[in-house]
PDB file of C-alpha atoms in Angstrom:
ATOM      1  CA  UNK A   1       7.405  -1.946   9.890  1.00 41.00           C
ATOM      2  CA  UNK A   2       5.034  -2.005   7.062  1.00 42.00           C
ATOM      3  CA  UNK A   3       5.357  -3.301   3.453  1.00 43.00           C
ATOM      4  CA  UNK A   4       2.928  -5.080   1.070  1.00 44.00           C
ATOM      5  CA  UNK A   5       0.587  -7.809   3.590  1.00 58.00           C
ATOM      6  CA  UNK A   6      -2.495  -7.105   4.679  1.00 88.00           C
ATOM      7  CA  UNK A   7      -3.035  -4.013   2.619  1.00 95.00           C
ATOM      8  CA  UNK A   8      -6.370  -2.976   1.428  1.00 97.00           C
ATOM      9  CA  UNK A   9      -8.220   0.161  -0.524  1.00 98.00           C
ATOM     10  CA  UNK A  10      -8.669   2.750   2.214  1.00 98.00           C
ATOM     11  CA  UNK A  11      -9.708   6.441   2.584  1.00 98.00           C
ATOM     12  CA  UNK A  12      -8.296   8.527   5.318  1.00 98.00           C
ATOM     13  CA  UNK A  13      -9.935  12.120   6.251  1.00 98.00           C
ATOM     14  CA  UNK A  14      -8.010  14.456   8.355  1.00 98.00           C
ATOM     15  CA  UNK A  15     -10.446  16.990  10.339  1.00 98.00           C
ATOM     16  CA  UNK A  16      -9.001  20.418  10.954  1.00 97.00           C
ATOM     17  CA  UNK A  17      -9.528  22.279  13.715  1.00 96.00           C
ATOM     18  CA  UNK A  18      -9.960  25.712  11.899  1.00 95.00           C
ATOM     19  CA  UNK A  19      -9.900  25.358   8.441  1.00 95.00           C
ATOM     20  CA  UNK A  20      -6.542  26.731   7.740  1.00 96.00           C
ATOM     21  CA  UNK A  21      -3.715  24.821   6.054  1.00 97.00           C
ATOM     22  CA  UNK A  22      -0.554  26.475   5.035  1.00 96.00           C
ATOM     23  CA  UNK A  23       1.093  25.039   1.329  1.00 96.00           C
ATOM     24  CA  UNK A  24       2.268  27.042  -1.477  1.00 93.00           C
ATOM     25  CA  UNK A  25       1.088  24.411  -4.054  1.00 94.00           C
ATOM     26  CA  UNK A  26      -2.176  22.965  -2.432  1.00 94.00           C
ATOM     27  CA  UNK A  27      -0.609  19.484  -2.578  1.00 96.00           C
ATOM     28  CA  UNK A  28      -0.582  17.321   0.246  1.00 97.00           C
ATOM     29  CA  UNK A  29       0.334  13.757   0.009  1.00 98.00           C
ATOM     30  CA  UNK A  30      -0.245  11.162   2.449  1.00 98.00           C
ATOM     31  CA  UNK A  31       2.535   9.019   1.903  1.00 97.00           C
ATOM     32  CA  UNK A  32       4.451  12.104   2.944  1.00 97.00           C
ATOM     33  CA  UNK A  33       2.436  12.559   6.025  1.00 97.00           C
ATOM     34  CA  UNK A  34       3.118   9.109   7.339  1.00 97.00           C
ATOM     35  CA  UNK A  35       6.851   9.246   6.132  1.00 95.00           C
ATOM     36  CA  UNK A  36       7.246  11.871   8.676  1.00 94.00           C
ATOM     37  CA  UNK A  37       5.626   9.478  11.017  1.00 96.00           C
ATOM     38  CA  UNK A  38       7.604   6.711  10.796  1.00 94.00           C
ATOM     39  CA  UNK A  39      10.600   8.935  11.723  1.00 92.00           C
ATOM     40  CA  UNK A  40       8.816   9.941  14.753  1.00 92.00           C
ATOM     41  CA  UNK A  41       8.312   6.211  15.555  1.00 91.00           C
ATOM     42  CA  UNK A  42      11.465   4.656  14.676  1.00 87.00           C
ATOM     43  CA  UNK A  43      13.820   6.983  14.419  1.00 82.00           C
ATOM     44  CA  UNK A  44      12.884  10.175  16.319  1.00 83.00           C
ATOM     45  CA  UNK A  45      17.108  10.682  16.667  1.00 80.00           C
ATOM     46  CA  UNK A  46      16.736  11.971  12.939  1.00 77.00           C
ATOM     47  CA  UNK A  47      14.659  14.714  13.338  1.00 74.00           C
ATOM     48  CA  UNK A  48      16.430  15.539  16.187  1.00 71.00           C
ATOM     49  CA  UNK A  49      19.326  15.992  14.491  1.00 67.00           C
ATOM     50  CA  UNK A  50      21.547  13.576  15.703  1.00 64.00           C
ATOM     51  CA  UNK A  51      22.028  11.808  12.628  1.00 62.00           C
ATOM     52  CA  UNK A  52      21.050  11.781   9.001  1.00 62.00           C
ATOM     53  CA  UNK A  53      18.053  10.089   7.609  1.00 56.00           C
ATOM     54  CA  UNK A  54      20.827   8.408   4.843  1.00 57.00           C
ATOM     55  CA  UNK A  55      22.107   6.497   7.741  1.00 58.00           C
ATOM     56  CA  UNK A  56      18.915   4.899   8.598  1.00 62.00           C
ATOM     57  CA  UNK A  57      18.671   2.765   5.506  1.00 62.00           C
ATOM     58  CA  UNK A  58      14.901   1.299   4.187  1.00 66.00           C
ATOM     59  CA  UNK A  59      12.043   3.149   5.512  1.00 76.00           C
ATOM     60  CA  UNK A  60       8.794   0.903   5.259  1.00 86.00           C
ATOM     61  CA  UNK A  61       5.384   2.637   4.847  1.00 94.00           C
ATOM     62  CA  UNK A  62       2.221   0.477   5.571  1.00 96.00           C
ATOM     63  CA  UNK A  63       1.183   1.183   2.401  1.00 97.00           C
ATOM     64  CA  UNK A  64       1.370  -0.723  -0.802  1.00 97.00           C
ATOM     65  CA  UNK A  65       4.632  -0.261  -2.791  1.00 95.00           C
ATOM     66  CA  UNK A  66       5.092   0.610  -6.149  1.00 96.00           C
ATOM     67  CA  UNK A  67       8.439   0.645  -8.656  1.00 93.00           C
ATOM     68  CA  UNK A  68      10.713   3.219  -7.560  1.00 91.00           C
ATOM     69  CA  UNK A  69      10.050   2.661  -4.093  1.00 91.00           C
ATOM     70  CA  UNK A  70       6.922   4.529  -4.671  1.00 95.00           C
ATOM     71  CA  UNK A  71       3.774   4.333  -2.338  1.00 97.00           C
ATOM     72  CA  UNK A  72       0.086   3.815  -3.651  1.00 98.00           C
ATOM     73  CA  UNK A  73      -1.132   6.932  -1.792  1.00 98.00           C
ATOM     74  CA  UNK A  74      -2.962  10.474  -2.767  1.00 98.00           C
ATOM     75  CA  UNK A  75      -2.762  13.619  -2.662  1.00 97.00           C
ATOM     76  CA  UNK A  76      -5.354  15.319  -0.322  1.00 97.00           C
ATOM     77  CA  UNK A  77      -8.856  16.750  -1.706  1.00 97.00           C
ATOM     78  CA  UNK A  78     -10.398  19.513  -0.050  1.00 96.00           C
ATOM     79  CA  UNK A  79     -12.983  22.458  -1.162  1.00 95.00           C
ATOM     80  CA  UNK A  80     -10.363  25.641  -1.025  1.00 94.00           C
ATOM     81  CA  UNK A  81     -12.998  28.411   0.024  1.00 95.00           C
ATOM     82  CA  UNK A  82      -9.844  31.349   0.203  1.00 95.00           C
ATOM     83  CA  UNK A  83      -6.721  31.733  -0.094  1.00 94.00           C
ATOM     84  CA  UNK A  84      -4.619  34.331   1.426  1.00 95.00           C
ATOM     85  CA  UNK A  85      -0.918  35.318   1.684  1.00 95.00           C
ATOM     86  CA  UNK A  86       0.520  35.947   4.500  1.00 92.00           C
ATOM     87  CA  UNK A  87       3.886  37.076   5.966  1.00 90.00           C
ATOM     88  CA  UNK A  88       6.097  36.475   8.968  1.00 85.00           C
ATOM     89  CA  UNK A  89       9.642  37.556   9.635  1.00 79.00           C
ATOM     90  CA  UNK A  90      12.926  35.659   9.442  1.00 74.00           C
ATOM     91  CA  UNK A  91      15.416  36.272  11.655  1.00 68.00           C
ATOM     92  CA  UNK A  92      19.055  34.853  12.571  1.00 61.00           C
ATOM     93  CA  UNK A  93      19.665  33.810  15.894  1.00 59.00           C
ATOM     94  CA  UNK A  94      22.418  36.570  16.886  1.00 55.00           C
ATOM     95  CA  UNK A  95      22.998  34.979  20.089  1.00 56.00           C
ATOM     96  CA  UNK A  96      24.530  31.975  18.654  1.00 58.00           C
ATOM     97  CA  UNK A  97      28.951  31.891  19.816  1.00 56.00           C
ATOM     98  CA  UNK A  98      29.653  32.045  15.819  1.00 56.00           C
ATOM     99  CA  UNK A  99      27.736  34.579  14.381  1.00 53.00           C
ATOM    100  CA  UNK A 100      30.380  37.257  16.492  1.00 53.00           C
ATOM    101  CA  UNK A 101      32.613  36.355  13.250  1.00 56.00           C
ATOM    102  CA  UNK A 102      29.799  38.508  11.716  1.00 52.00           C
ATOM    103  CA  UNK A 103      30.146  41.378  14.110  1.00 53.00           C
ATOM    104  CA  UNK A 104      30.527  45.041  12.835  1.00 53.00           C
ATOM    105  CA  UNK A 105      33.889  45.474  14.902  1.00 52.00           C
ATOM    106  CA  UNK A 106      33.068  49.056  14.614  1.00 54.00           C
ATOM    107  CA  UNK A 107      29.109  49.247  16.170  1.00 54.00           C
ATOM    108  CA  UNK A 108      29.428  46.108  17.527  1.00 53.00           C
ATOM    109  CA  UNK A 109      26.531  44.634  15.887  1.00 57.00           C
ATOM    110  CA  UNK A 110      25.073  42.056  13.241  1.00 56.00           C
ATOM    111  CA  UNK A 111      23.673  43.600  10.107  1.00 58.00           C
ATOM    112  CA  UNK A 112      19.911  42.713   9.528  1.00 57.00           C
ATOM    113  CA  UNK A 113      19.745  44.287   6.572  1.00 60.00           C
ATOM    114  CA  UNK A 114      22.532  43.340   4.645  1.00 56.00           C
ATOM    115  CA  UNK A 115      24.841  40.265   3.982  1.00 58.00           C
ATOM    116  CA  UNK A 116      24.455  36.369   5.401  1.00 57.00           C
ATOM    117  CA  UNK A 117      22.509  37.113   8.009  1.00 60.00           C
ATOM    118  CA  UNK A 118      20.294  39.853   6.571  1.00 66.00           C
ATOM    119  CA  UNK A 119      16.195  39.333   7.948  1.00 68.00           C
ATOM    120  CA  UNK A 120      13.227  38.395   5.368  1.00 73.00           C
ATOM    121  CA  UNK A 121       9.605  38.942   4.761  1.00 80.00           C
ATOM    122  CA  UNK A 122       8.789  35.758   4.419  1.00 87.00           C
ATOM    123  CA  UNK A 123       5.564  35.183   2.172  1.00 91.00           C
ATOM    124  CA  UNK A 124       3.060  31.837   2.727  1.00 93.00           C
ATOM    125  CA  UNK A 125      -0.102  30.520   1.035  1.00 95.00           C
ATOM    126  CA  UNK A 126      -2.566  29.744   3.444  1.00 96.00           C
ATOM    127  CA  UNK A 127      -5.769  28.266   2.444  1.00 96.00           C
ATOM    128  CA  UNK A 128      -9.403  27.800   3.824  1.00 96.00           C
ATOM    129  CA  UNK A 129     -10.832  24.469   3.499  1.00 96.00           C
ATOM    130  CA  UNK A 130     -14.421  24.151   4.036  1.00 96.00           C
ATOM    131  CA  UNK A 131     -15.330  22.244   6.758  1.00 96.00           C
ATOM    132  CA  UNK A 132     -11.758  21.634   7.664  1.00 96.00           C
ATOM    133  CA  UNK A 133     -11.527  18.236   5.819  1.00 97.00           C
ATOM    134  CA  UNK A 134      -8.749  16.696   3.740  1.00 98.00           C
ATOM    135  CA  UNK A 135      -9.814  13.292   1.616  1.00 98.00           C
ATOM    136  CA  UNK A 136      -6.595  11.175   0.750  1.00 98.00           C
ATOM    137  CA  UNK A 137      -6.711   7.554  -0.789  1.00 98.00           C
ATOM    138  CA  UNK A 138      -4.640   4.928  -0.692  1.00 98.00           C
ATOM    139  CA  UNK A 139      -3.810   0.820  -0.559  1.00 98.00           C
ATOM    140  CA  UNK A 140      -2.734   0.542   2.982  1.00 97.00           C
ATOM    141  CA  UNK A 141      -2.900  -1.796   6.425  1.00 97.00           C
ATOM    142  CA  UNK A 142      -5.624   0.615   7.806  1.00 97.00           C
ATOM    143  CA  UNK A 143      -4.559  -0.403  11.865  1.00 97.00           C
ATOM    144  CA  UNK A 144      -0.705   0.525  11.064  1.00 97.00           C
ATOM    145  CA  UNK A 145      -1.497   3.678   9.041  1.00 98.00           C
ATOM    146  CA  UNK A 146      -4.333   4.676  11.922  1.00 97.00           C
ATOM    147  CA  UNK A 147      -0.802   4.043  14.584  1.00 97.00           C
ATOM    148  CA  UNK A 148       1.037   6.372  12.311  1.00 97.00           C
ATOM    149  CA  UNK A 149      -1.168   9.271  12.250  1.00 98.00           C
ATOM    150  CA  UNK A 150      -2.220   9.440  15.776  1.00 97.00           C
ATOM    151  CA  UNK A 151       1.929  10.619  15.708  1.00 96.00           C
ATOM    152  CA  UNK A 152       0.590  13.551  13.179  1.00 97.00           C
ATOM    153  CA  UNK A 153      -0.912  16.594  15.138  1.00 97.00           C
ATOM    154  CA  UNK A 154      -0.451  18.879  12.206  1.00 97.00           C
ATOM    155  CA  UNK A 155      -0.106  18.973   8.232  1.00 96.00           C
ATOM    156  CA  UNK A 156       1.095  21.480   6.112  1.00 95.00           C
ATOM    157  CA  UNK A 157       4.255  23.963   6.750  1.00 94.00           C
ATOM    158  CA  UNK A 158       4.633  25.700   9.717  1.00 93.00           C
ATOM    159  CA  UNK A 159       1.962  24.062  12.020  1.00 93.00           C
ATOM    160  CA  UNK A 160       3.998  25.511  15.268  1.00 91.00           C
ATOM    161  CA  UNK A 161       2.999  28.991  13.884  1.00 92.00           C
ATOM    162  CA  UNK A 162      -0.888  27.528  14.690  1.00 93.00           C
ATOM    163  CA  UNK A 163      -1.751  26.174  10.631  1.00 96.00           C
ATOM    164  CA  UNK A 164      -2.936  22.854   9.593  1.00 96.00           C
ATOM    165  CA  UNK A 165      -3.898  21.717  13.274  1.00 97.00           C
ATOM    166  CA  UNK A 166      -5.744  17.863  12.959  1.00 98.00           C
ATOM    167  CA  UNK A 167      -8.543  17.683  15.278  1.00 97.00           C
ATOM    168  CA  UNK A 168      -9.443  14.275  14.323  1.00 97.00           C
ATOM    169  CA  UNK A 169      -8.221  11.124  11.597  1.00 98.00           C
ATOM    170  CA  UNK A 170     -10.549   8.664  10.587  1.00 98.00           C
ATOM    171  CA  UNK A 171      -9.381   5.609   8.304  1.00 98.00           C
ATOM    172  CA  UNK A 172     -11.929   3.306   6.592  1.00 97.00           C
ATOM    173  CA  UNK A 173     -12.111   0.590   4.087  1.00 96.00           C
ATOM    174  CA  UNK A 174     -12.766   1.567   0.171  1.00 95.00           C
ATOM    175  CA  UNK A 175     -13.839  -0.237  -2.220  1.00 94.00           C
ATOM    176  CA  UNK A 176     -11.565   0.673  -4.815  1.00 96.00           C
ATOM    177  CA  UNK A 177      -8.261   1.887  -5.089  1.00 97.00           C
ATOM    178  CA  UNK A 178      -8.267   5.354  -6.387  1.00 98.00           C
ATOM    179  CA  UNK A 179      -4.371   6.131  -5.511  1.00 98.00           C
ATOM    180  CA  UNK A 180      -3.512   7.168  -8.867  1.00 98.00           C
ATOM    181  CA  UNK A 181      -7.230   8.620 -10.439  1.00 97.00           C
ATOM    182  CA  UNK A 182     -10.448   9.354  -8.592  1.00 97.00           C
ATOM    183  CA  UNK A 183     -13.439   9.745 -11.290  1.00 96.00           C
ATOM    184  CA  UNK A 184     -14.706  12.698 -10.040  1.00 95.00           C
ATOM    185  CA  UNK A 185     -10.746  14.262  -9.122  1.00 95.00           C
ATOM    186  CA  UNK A 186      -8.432  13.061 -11.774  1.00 96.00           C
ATOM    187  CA  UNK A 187      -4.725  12.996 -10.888  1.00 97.00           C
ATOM    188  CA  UNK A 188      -3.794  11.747  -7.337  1.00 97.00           C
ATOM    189  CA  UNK A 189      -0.123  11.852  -7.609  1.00 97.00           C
ATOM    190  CA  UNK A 190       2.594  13.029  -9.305  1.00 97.00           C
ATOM    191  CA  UNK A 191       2.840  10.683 -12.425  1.00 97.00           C
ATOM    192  CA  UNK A 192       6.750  10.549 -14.184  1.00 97.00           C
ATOM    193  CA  UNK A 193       6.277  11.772 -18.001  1.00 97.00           C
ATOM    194  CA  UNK A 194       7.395   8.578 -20.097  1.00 95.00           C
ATOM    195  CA  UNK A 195       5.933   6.223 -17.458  1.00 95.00           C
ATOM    196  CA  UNK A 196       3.225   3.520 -17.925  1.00 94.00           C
ATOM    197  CA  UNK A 197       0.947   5.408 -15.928  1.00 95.00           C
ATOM    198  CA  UNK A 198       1.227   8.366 -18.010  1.00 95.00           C
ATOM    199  CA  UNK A 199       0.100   6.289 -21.386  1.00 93.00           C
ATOM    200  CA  UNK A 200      -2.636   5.089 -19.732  1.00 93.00           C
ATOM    201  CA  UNK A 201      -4.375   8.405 -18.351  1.00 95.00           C
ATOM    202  CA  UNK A 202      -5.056  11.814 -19.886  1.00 94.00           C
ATOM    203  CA  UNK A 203      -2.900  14.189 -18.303  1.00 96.00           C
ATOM    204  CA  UNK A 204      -3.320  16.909 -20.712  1.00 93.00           C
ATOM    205  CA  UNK A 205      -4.737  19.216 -17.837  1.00 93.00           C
ATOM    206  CA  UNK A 206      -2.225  19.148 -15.591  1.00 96.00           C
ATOM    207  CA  UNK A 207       1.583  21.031 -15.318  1.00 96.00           C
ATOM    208  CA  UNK A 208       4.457  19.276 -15.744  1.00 97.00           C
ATOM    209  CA  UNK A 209       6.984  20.066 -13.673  1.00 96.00           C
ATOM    210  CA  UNK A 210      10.309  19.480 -11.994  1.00 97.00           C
ATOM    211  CA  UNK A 211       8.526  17.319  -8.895  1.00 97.00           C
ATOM    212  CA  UNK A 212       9.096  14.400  -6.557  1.00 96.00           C
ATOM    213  CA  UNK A 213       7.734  11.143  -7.224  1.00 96.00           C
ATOM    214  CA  UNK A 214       8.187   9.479  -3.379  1.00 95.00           C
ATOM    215  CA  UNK A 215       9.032  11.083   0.067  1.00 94.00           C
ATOM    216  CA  UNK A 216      10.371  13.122   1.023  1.00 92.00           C
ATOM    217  CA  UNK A 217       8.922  15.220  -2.154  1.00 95.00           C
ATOM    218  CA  UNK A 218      11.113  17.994  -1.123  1.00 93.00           C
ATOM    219  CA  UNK A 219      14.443  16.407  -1.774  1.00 92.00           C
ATOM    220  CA  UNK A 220      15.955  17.074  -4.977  1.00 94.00           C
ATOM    221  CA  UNK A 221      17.371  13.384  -5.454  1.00 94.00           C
ATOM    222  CA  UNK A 222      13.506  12.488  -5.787  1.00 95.00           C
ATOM    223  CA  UNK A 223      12.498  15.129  -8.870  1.00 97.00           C
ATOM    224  CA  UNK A 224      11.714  14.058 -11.697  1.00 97.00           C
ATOM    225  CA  UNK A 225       9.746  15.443 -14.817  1.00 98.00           C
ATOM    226  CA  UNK A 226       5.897  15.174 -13.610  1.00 97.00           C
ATOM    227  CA  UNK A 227       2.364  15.736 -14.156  1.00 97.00           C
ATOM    228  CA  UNK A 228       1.563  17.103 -10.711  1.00 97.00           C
ATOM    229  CA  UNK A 229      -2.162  17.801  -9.844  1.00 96.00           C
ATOM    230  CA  UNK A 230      -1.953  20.759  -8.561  1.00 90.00           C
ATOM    231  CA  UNK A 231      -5.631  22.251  -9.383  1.00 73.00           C
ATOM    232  CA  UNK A 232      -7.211  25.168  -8.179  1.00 58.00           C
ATOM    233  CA  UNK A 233     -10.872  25.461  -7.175  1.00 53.00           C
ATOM    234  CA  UNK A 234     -11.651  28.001  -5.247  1.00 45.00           C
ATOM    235  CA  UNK A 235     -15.425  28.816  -4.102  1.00 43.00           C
TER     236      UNK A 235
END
């Protein structure tokens, strides 16, 4: 289930079908992506629900791994050609046997507008990426991560609602390893401020921030004090 052998310098592309990805930062990393797929493959139960991911112990990547059970893997690079916000509304599922607890006893209903179970405007970045395509990098068993993907129709947040739809993955050999710095991109992931990494790179562009170091990035018990590339070009 992945781990260090038969790991070589690859580049993945992930082909949109229309362009649009949703993500509030712009950063996308692939070891996050296949993550997500190894859950799918070995322990679809998870995201099901029926039981925690702590319970499911070690989770190996086919990637190359790193201190800190780190992954060598990128962010994605794409040509952001707009950027819009846009909004979709949040709201409980009344229907539910313990949300009567919640009942007005006098109308008989569920405030939306006030209290636990109030509805939101929820705000999300979407962006345009020209020609739909997403560049990662990373050191990798290209057959095992090409397995894992084909489990990834979408990327980004809220691909039900129609965002970040993959028409296509390709994986192919590179000849260098540009998981951590790309000449002509810089920063490929989040790099811990104090680290060995850090001393040997100039970060000076790039916001340092509360962010996670290894999947899920999300997690709190994964934050640490980073450089994070998060750069915006947009044409």
């Amino acid at each position: 289930m992945g781990g260090k052998s038969q790991t070589q310098p690859i580049k993945v592309t992930a082909i949109l079908k229309d362009g649009r990805i949703n993500s509030a930062d712009g950063v996308i990393m692939l070891d996050s992506i296949l993550y997500h797929a190894w859950y799918k493959i070995h322990a679809p139960h998870v995201l099901e629900g029926e039981y925690r991911s702590e319970e499911i112990g070690h989770v190996g990547l086919p990637l190359r791994r790193l201190p800190g059970n780190r992954y060598a893997a990128s962010r994605a690079v794409f040509q952001e050609i707009g950027k819009t916000v846009e909004y979709y509304n949040k709201r409980p599922n009344f229907l539910q046997p313990e949300r009567l607890d919640y009942l007005d006893m006098e109308k008989g209903l569920i405030s939306e507008s006030v209290g636990l179970y109030r509805a939101y405007r929820m705000p999300q970045v979407i962006r345009t990426v020209r020609d739909g395509r997403l560049e990662f990098w990373a050191v990798g068993n290209p057959e095992k991560v090409t397995r894992y993907l084909q489990e990834i129709p979408t990327i980004g947040k809220k691909g039900a609602m129609g965002y970040g739809i993959v028409r296509k993955w390709e994986v192919e050999p590179c000849d260098e390893d540009f998981s951590l710095w790309h000449p002509d991109y810089g920063l490929m992931r989040p790099v811990e401020v104090g680290s060995t990494e850090e001393k040997e790179l100039d970060l000076s562009p790039y916001p340092i921030l509360q962010y996670g170091i290894r999947p899920p990035y999300w997690k709190e018990v994964n934050f640490r004090c980073c450089y994070v590339p998060i750069v915006e070009r947009v044409v």
